[in-house]
Tab-separated table of C-alpha atoms in Angstrom:
chain	number	residue	atom	x	y	z
A	180	UNK	CA	-25.946	-23.938	-3.160
A	181	UNK	CA	-26.335	-27.721	-2.761
A	182	UNK	CA	-29.221	-29.258	-0.832
A	183	UNK	CA	-27.011	-30.788	1.939
A	184	UNK	CA	-25.308	-27.428	2.449
A	185	UNK	CA	-28.686	-25.687	2.593
A	186	UNK	CA	-29.910	-28.190	5.190
A	187	UNK	CA	-26.786	-27.781	7.313
A	188	UNK	CA	-27.109	-24.017	7.303
A	189	UNK	CA	-30.810	-24.234	8.123
A	190	UNK	CA	-30.081	-26.384	11.191
A	191	UNK	CA	-27.414	-23.913	12.351
A	192	UNK	CA	-29.754	-20.968	11.880
A	193	UNK	CA	-32.477	-22.685	13.910
A	194	UNK	CA	-29.973	-23.366	16.658
A	195	UNK	CA	-28.729	-19.774	16.596
A	196	UNK	CA	-32.195	-18.237	16.514
A	197	UNK	CA	-34.159	-20.559	18.820
A	198	UNK	CA	-35.757	-18.457	21.588
A	199	UNK	CA	-33.210	-15.736	20.849
A	200	UNK	CA	-35.572	-12.824	21.437
A	201	UNK	CA	-36.561	-13.946	24.975
A	202	UNK	CA	-32.901	-14.624	25.811
A	203	UNK	CA	-31.747	-11.186	24.656
A	204	UNK	CA	-34.710	-9.586	26.376
A	205	UNK	CA	-33.600	-11.336	29.555
A	206	UNK	CA	-30.076	-9.963	29.158
A	207	UNK	CA	-31.461	-6.445	28.726
A	208	UNK	CA	-33.515	-6.881	31.905
A	209	UNK	CA	-30.364	-7.982	33.734
A	210	UNK	CA	-28.585	-4.846	32.492
A	211	UNK	CA	-31.441	-2.639	33.685
A	212	UNK	CA	-31.578	-4.458	37.021
A	213	UNK	CA	-27.843	-3.993	37.662
A	214	UNK	CA	-28.036	-0.303	36.769
A	215	UNK	CA	-31.023	0.235	39.085
A	216	UNK	CA	-29.248	-1.666	41.857
A	217	UNK	CA	-26.263	0.682	41.721
A	218	UNK	CA	-28.626	3.643	41.514
A	219	UNK	CA	-30.321	2.558	44.738
A	220	UNK	CA	-27.038	1.741	46.475
A	221	UNK	CA	-25.573	5.063	45.305
A	222	UNK	CA	-28.366	7.038	46.914
A	223	UNK	CA	-28.213	4.924	50.073
A	224	UNK	CA	-24.431	4.943	50.514
A	225	UNK	CA	-23.254	8.171	48.902
A	226	UNK	CA	-26.398	10.188	48.458
A	227	UNK	CA	-25.632	10.515	44.746
A	228	UNK	CA	-27.208	9.276	41.542
A	229	UNK	CA	-25.356	6.650	39.518
A	230	UNK	CA	-27.384	7.076	36.325
A	231	UNK	CA	-27.860	10.830	36.643
A	232	UNK	CA	-24.260	11.737	35.840
A	233	UNK	CA	-23.795	11.979	32.033
A	234	UNK	CA	-20.017	12.308	32.375
A	235	UNK	CA	-19.781	9.043	34.310
A	236	UNK	CA	-21.909	7.253	31.743
A	237	UNK	CA	-19.762	8.585	28.878
A	238	UNK	CA	-16.556	7.444	30.582
A	239	UNK	CA	-18.118	4.028	31.187
A	240	UNK	CA	-19.093	3.605	27.535
A	241	UNK	CA	-15.647	4.776	26.399
A	242	UNK	CA	-14.009	2.175	28.638
A	243	UNK	CA	-16.102	-0.714	27.352
A	244	UNK	CA	-15.848	0.274	23.690
A	245	UNK	CA	-12.312	-1.121	23.416
A	246	UNK	CA	-13.233	-4.418	25.073
A	247	UNK	CA	-16.338	-4.395	22.894
A	248	UNK	CA	-14.261	-4.292	19.706
A	249	UNK	CA	-12.337	-7.358	20.853
A	250	UNK	CA	-15.544	-9.060	21.973
A	251	UNK	CA	-17.065	-8.730	18.493
A	252	UNK	CA	-14.165	-10.714	17.040
A	253	UNK	CA	-14.176	-13.200	19.921
A	254	UNK	CA	-17.917	-13.746	19.429
A	255	UNK	CA	-17.379	-14.956	15.875
A	256	UNK	CA	-14.550	-17.230	16.997
A	257	UNK	CA	-16.684	-18.782	19.741
A	258	UNK	CA	-19.591	-19.298	17.343
A	259	UNK	CA	-17.287	-21.512	15.238
A	260	UNK	CA	-16.590	-23.552	18.369
A	261	UNK	CA	-13.188	-21.967	19.059
A	262	UNK	CA	-11.679	-19.587	21.576
A	263	UNK	CA	-9.171	-16.730	21.390
A	264	UNK	CA	-6.919	-16.029	24.378
A	265	UNK	CA	-4.487	-13.825	22.462
A	266	UNK	CA	-6.653	-10.722	21.939
A	267	UNK	CA	-5.124	-8.581	24.688
A	268	UNK	CA	-1.561	-9.366	23.632
A	269	UNK	CA	-2.329	-8.753	19.954
A	270	UNK	CA	-3.816	-5.416	20.995
A	271	UNK	CA	-0.538	-4.544	22.726
A	272	UNK	CA	1.797	-5.395	19.838
A	273	UNK	CA	-0.488	-3.631	17.335
A	274	UNK	CA	-0.592	-0.550	19.569
A	275	UNK	CA	3.206	-0.496	19.920
A	276	UNK	CA	3.882	-0.798	16.189
A	277	UNK	CA	1.229	1.763	15.245
A	278	UNK	CA	2.368	4.212	17.927
A	279	UNK	CA	6.001	3.934	16.780
A	280	UNK	CA	4.926	5.093	13.323
A	281	UNK	CA	2.678	7.872	14.635
A	282	UNK	CA	5.217	9.905	16.605
A	283	UNK	CA	5.684	13.614	16.102
A	284	UNK	CA	8.304	14.654	13.508
A	285	UNK	CA	11.802	15.029	14.891
A	286	UNK	CA	11.049	13.457	18.268
A	287	UNK	CA	14.464	12.514	19.694
A	288	UNK	CA	13.311	9.197	21.208
A	289	UNK	CA	11.417	8.018	18.167
A	290	UNK	CA	11.693	4.292	17.493
A	291	UNK	CA	12.200	4.991	13.799
A	292	UNK	CA	13.560	8.581	13.567
A	293	UNK	CA	13.281	8.585	9.792
A	294	UNK	CA	9.640	7.487	9.864
A	295	UNK	CA	8.037	10.204	11.993
A	296	UNK	CA	5.355	12.555	10.766
A	297	UNK	CA	3.788	9.915	8.520
A	298	UNK	CA	0.231	10.252	7.199
A	299	UNK	CA	-2.453	8.886	9.520
A	300	UNK	CA	-3.205	5.971	7.195
A	301	UNK	CA	0.279	4.418	7.613
A	302	UNK	CA	0.167	3.585	11.348
A	303	UNK	CA	-3.528	2.741	10.964
A	304	UNK	CA	-2.897	0.123	8.276
A	305	UNK	CA	0.205	-1.230	9.997
A	306	UNK	CA	-1.691	-1.764	13.253
A	307	UNK	CA	-4.510	-3.563	11.463
A	308	UNK	CA	-2.098	-5.671	9.417
A	309	UNK	CA	-0.167	-6.744	12.528
A	310	UNK	CA	-3.444	-7.814	14.147
A	311	UNK	CA	-4.527	-9.603	10.990
A	312	UNK	CA	-1.234	-11.504	10.719
A	313	UNK	CA	-1.517	-12.668	14.329
A	314	UNK	CA	-5.100	-13.796	13.716
A	315	UNK	CA	-4.111	-15.563	10.500
A	316	UNK	CA	-1.378	-17.466	12.342
A	317	UNK	CA	-3.919	-18.509	14.981
A	318	UNK	CA	-6.394	-19.636	12.351
A	319	UNK	CA	-3.768	-21.470	10.297
A	320	UNK	CA	-2.467	-23.398	13.303
A	321	UNK	CA	-6.002	-24.410	14.265
A	322	UNK	CA	-7.294	-25.201	10.783
A	323	UNK	CA	-4.234	-26.852	9.238
A	324	UNK	CA	-2.458	-28.556	12.157
A	325	UNK	CA	-5.649	-29.279	14.165
A	326	UNK	CA	-4.091	-27.801	17.320
A	327	UNK	CA	-6.826	-27.050	19.881
A	328	UNK	CA	-7.770	-23.346	19.754
A	329	UNK	CA	-6.960	-22.978	23.452
A	330	UNK	CA	-3.334	-24.054	22.899
A	331	UNK	CA	-2.795	-22.157	19.651
A	332	UNK	CA	-4.107	-18.848	20.991
A	333	UNK	CA	-2.393	-19.341	24.354
A	334	UNK	CA	0.895	-19.593	22.484
A	335	UNK	CA	0.079	-16.448	20.536
A	336	UNK	CA	-0.866	-14.668	23.765
A	337	UNK	CA	2.596	-15.288	25.248
A	338	UNK	CA	4.448	-14.624	21.985
A	339	UNK	CA	2.660	-11.391	21.080
A	340	UNK	CA	3.098	-9.971	24.579
A	341	UNK	CA	6.813	-10.744	24.448
A	342	UNK	CA	7.116	-9.152	21.009
A	343	UNK	CA	5.410	-6.022	22.343
A	344	UNK	CA	7.927	-5.869	25.204
A	345	UNK	CA	10.906	-6.649	22.988
A	346	UNK	CA	9.912	-4.047	20.395
A	347	UNK	CA	11.114	-1.153	22.567
A	348	UNK	CA	12.701	-3.131	25.424
A	349	UNK	CA	9.688	-2.355	27.574
A	350	UNK	CA	9.936	1.419	27.075
A	351	UNK	CA	6.740	3.375	26.351
A	352	UNK	CA	6.269	5.219	23.076
A	353	UNK	CA	5.045	8.778	23.524
A	354	UNK	CA	4.593	12.080	21.676
A	355	UNK	CA	2.068	10.776	19.159
A	356	UNK	CA	0.872	13.080	16.382
A	357	UNK	CA	-2.555	14.709	16.547
A	358	UNK	CA	-3.567	13.149	13.217
A	359	UNK	CA	-3.375	9.795	15.021
A	360	UNK	CA	-4.674	10.518	18.515
A	361	UNK	CA	-7.991	11.907	17.250
A	362	UNK	CA	-9.359	8.370	16.844
A	363	UNK	CA	-9.222	8.037	20.625
A	364	UNK	CA	-10.627	11.467	21.439
A	365	UNK	CA	-14.120	12.304	22.648
A	366	UNK	CA	-16.800	9.818	21.675
A	367	UNK	CA	-14.967	8.593	18.552
A	368	UNK	CA	-14.183	5.151	20.105
A	369	UNK	CA	-17.881	4.689	20.845
A	370	UNK	CA	-18.852	5.436	17.247
A	371	UNK	CA	-16.160	3.039	15.996
A	372	UNK	CA	-17.469	0.307	18.312
A	373	UNK	CA	-21.081	0.807	17.255
A	374	UNK	CA	-20.175	0.903	13.552
A	375	UNK	CA	-18.161	-2.317	13.792
A	376	UNK	CA	-20.945	-3.973	15.794
A	377	UNK	CA	-23.509	-3.042	13.148
A	378	UNK	CA	-21.314	-4.293	10.302
A	379	UNK	CA	-20.774	-7.715	11.836
A	380	UNK	CA	-24.344	-8.005	13.084
A	381	UNK	CA	-25.444	-7.715	9.461
A	382	UNK	CA	-22.633	-9.995	8.246
A	383	UNK	CA	-23.511	-12.788	10.653
A	384	UNK	CA	-27.254	-12.516	10.205
A	385	UNK	CA	-27.697	-11.882	6.499
A	386	UNK	CA	-24.620	-13.008	4.551
A	387	UNK	CA	-23.033	-16.288	3.479
A	388	UNK	CA	-20.133	-15.518	5.819
A	389	UNK	CA	-22.508	-15.659	8.775
A	390	UNK	CA	-24.308	-18.768	7.533
A	391	UNK	CA	-21.015	-20.620	7.169
A	392	UNK	CA	-19.841	-19.451	10.602
A	393	UNK	CA	-22.950	-20.800	12.332
A	394	UNK	CA	-22.884	-24.013	10.285
A	395	UNK	CA	-19.293	-24.785	11.296
A	396	UNK	CA	-20.072	-24.141	14.949
A	397	UNK	CA	-23.198	-26.280	14.854
A	398	UNK	CA	-21.545	-29.289	13.200
A	399	UNK	CA	-18.118	-28.894	11.555
A	400	UNK	CA	-18.160	-32.374	10.034
A	401	UNK	CA	-21.573	-31.850	8.448
A	402	UNK	CA	-20.458	-28.424	7.223
A	403	UNK	CA	-17.388	-29.983	5.588
A	404	UNK	CA	-19.414	-32.739	3.930
A	405	UNK	CA	-21.912	-30.130	2.734
A	406	UNK	CA	-19.270	-28.275	0.755
A	407	UNK	CA	-18.072	-25.556	3.117
A	408	UNK	CA	-14.307	-25.009	3.075
A	409	UNK	CA	-14.037	-25.244	6.850
A	410	UNK	CA	-10.277	-24.643	7.003
A	411	UNK	CA	-10.415	-21.477	4.936
A	412	UNK	CA	-13.399	-20.118	6.832
A	413	UNK	CA	-11.835	-20.732	10.245
A	414	UNK	CA	-8.693	-18.932	9.074
A	415	UNK	CA	-10.869	-16.027	7.915
A	416	UNK	CA	-12.746	-15.812	11.213
A	417	UNK	CA	-9.551	-15.750	13.296
A	418	UNK	CA	-7.990	-13.205	10.945
A	419	UNK	CA	-10.991	-10.917	11.417
A	420	UNK	CA	-10.706	-11.347	15.181
A	421	UNK	CA	-7.039	-10.361	14.941
A	422	UNK	CA	-7.837	-7.279	12.842
A	423	UNK	CA	-10.415	-6.176	15.425
A	424	UNK	CA	-7.838	-6.651	18.193
A	425	UNK	CA	-5.475	-4.504	16.140
A	426	UNK	CA	-8.180	-1.862	15.784
A	427	UNK	CA	-8.677	-1.956	19.555
A	428	UNK	CA	-4.924	-1.414	19.902
A	429	UNK	CA	-5.091	1.652	17.680
A	430	UNK	CA	-7.924	3.145	19.716
A	431	UNK	CA	-6.210	2.313	23.023
A	432	UNK	CA	-2.900	3.919	22.097
A	433	UNK	CA	-4.674	6.926	20.576
A	434	UNK	CA	-6.702	7.458	23.768
A	435	UNK	CA	-3.581	7.244	25.933
A	436	UNK	CA	-1.465	9.185	23.387
A	437	UNK	CA	1.211	6.548	23.914
A	438	UNK	CA	2.051	2.922	23.275
A	439	UNK	CA	2.862	0.589	26.177
A	440	UNK	CA	3.588	-3.128	26.150
A	441	UNK	CA	1.268	-3.686	29.132
A	442	UNK	CA	-1.789	-2.458	27.231
A	443	UNK	CA	-4.674	-4.886	26.918
A	444	UNK	CA	-3.685	-7.109	29.824
A	445	UNK	CA	-6.708	-9.230	30.732
A	446	UNK	CA	-8.863	-7.793	27.957
A	447	UNK	CA	-9.233	-11.194	26.318
A	448	UNK	CA	-10.989	-12.521	29.419
A	449	UNK	CA	-13.281	-9.505	29.574
A	450	UNK	CA	-14.128	-9.999	25.904
A	451	UNK	CA	-14.920	-13.676	26.389
A	452	UNK	CA	-16.996	-12.799	29.452
A	453	UNK	CA	-18.946	-10.168	27.498
A	454	UNK	CA	-19.707	-12.682	24.751
A	455	UNK	CA	-20.794	-15.433	27.152
A	456	UNK	CA	-22.888	-13.073	29.265
A	457	UNK	CA	-24.455	-11.884	26.014
A	458	UNK	CA	-25.683	-15.377	25.205
A	459	UNK	CA	-22.930	-16.727	22.937
A	460	UNK	CA	-22.683	-20.474	23.499
A	461	UNK	CA	-19.254	-21.903	24.248
A	462	UNK	CA	-20.471	-25.065	22.506
A	463	UNK	CA	-20.527	-23.098	19.244
A	464	UNK	CA	-23.223	-22.443	16.682
A	465	UNK	CA	-25.239	-19.921	18.687
A	466	UNK	CA	-24.926	-16.245	19.591
A	467	UNK	CA	-25.413	-12.763	18.199
A	468	UNK	CA	-23.440	-9.547	18.094
A	469	UNK	CA	-26.369	-7.686	19.666
A	470	UNK	CA	-26.138	-9.972	22.703
A	471	UNK	CA	-22.393	-9.359	22.934
A	472	UNK	CA	-22.954	-5.592	22.886
A	473	UNK	CA	-25.389	-5.938	25.788
A	474	UNK	CA	-22.938	-8.213	27.624
A	475	UNK	CA	-20.211	-5.609	27.143
A	476	UNK	CA	-22.464	-2.934	28.619
A	477	UNK	CA	-23.232	-5.173	31.597
A	478	UNK	CA	-19.514	-5.502	32.332
A	479	UNK	CA	-19.102	-1.735	31.970
A	480	UNK	CA	-21.996	-0.949	34.308
A	481	UNK	CA	-20.647	-3.403	36.870
A	482	UNK	CA	-17.117	-1.981	36.788
A	483	UNK	CA	-18.317	1.621	36.930
A	484	UNK	CA	-20.883	0.787	39.614
A	485	UNK	CA	-18.361	-0.959	41.845
A	486	UNK	CA	-16.026	2.016	41.591
A	487	UNK	CA	-18.928	4.403	42.250
A	488	UNK	CA	-19.931	2.720	45.518
A	489	UNK	CA	-16.304	2.270	46.607
A	490	UNK	CA	-15.875	-1.501	46.313
A	491	UNK	CA	-12.247	-2.638	46.299
A	492	UNK	CA	-10.773	-3.483	42.880
A	493	UNK	CA	-9.763	-6.950	44.086
A	494	UNK	CA	-13.330	-7.666	45.125
A	495	UNK	CA	-14.471	-6.540	41.687
A	496	UNK	CA	-12.318	-9.252	40.107
A	497	UNK	CA	-13.827	-11.894	42.383
A	498	UNK	CA	-17.369	-10.862	41.489
A	499	UNK	CA	-16.509	-10.771	37.776
A	500	UNK	CA	-15.088	-14.287	37.991
A	501	UNK	CA	-18.222	-15.557	39.711
A	502	UNK	CA	-20.404	-13.999	37.020
A	503	UNK	CA	-18.334	-15.602	34.236
A	504	UNK	CA	-18.636	-19.038	35.837
A	505	UNK	CA	-22.360	-18.517	36.407
A	506	UNK	CA	-22.854	-17.526	32.770
A	507	UNK	CA	-21.048	-20.675	31.596
A	508	UNK	CA	-23.114	-22.862	33.938
A	509	UNK	CA	-26.317	-21.312	32.596
A	510	UNK	CA	-25.099	-21.884	29.030
A	511	UNK	CA	-24.333	-25.543	29.776
A	512	UNK	CA	-27.769	-25.992	31.341
A	513	UNK	CA	-29.385	-24.399	28.297
A	514	UNK	CA	-27.433	-26.675	25.951
A	515	UNK	CA	-28.423	-29.800	27.888
A	516	UNK	CA	-32.086	-28.813	27.679
A	517	UNK	CA	-31.785	-28.290	23.921
A	518	UNK	CA	-30.198	-31.706	23.453
A	519	UNK	CA	-33.006	-33.356	25.429
A	520	UNK	CA	-35.606	-31.448	23.400
């Protein structure tokens, strides 16, 4: 590894790791504070415990695990200085394709009657490949044509959602085989989420893939001059994000035992919110998977807590929007202080 490349990576690592422990500790304290708030309100309003119901906590974690899978991919995209608005739509088209190949044998309304009763690995791989192709297209448009990530992924968001609707003319796909739906049963989605989070936490922190990702986000021009193939790496990062969206689509359709074109609507915003709340900088070059996991849990606790105390769903959206804006403002303030320092 050349000396300029080593220096570029070192700068990115300092930016990513500066005061990271206090920041993540602060996020954990926020999570605890929100949970205790709903606990107190629960006793005061309903006379019930929010944290004392294991079933409620399990449902909450199951709900956030799918958004968490997307958020892990989105985190890596944001670290490079990009954004991905297509995650929810990619989830939908991956879920529809995988579900169409996972229907019970002989089901009269099967999308592909001759392709029912397939081994579990077939719909699994197809769903992941569809997600990966969508991510690769995003990355190629951004890296090769220099289209802003916002525009490229916005186009994919609209296109993928339309493909999901066109695939079965808006009709749901049902009667999925048991060898497919097990990945959405019980606590399996939670284990998948935690395993993926651990894999990419290690990848970002200890491997060349992570070093290059932070270096590009910190200063893409310096990374390019230092010998990093920026185009190829950006394409790789977006492809991984697409694969994780595809995996989220598999889990979503398996949990629901059906595929629907409306699946994943708004999930991309929740994923971005989880990453930003977790300390990932929209300026690029800073953030960790562990912070994103905590941010995902914060969103889950908030959603479950609002439902628990009976707050209207529309009000929940308003509060979530305020929190996203507040998180971005805090991030901008933190970045301005770092530049002055």
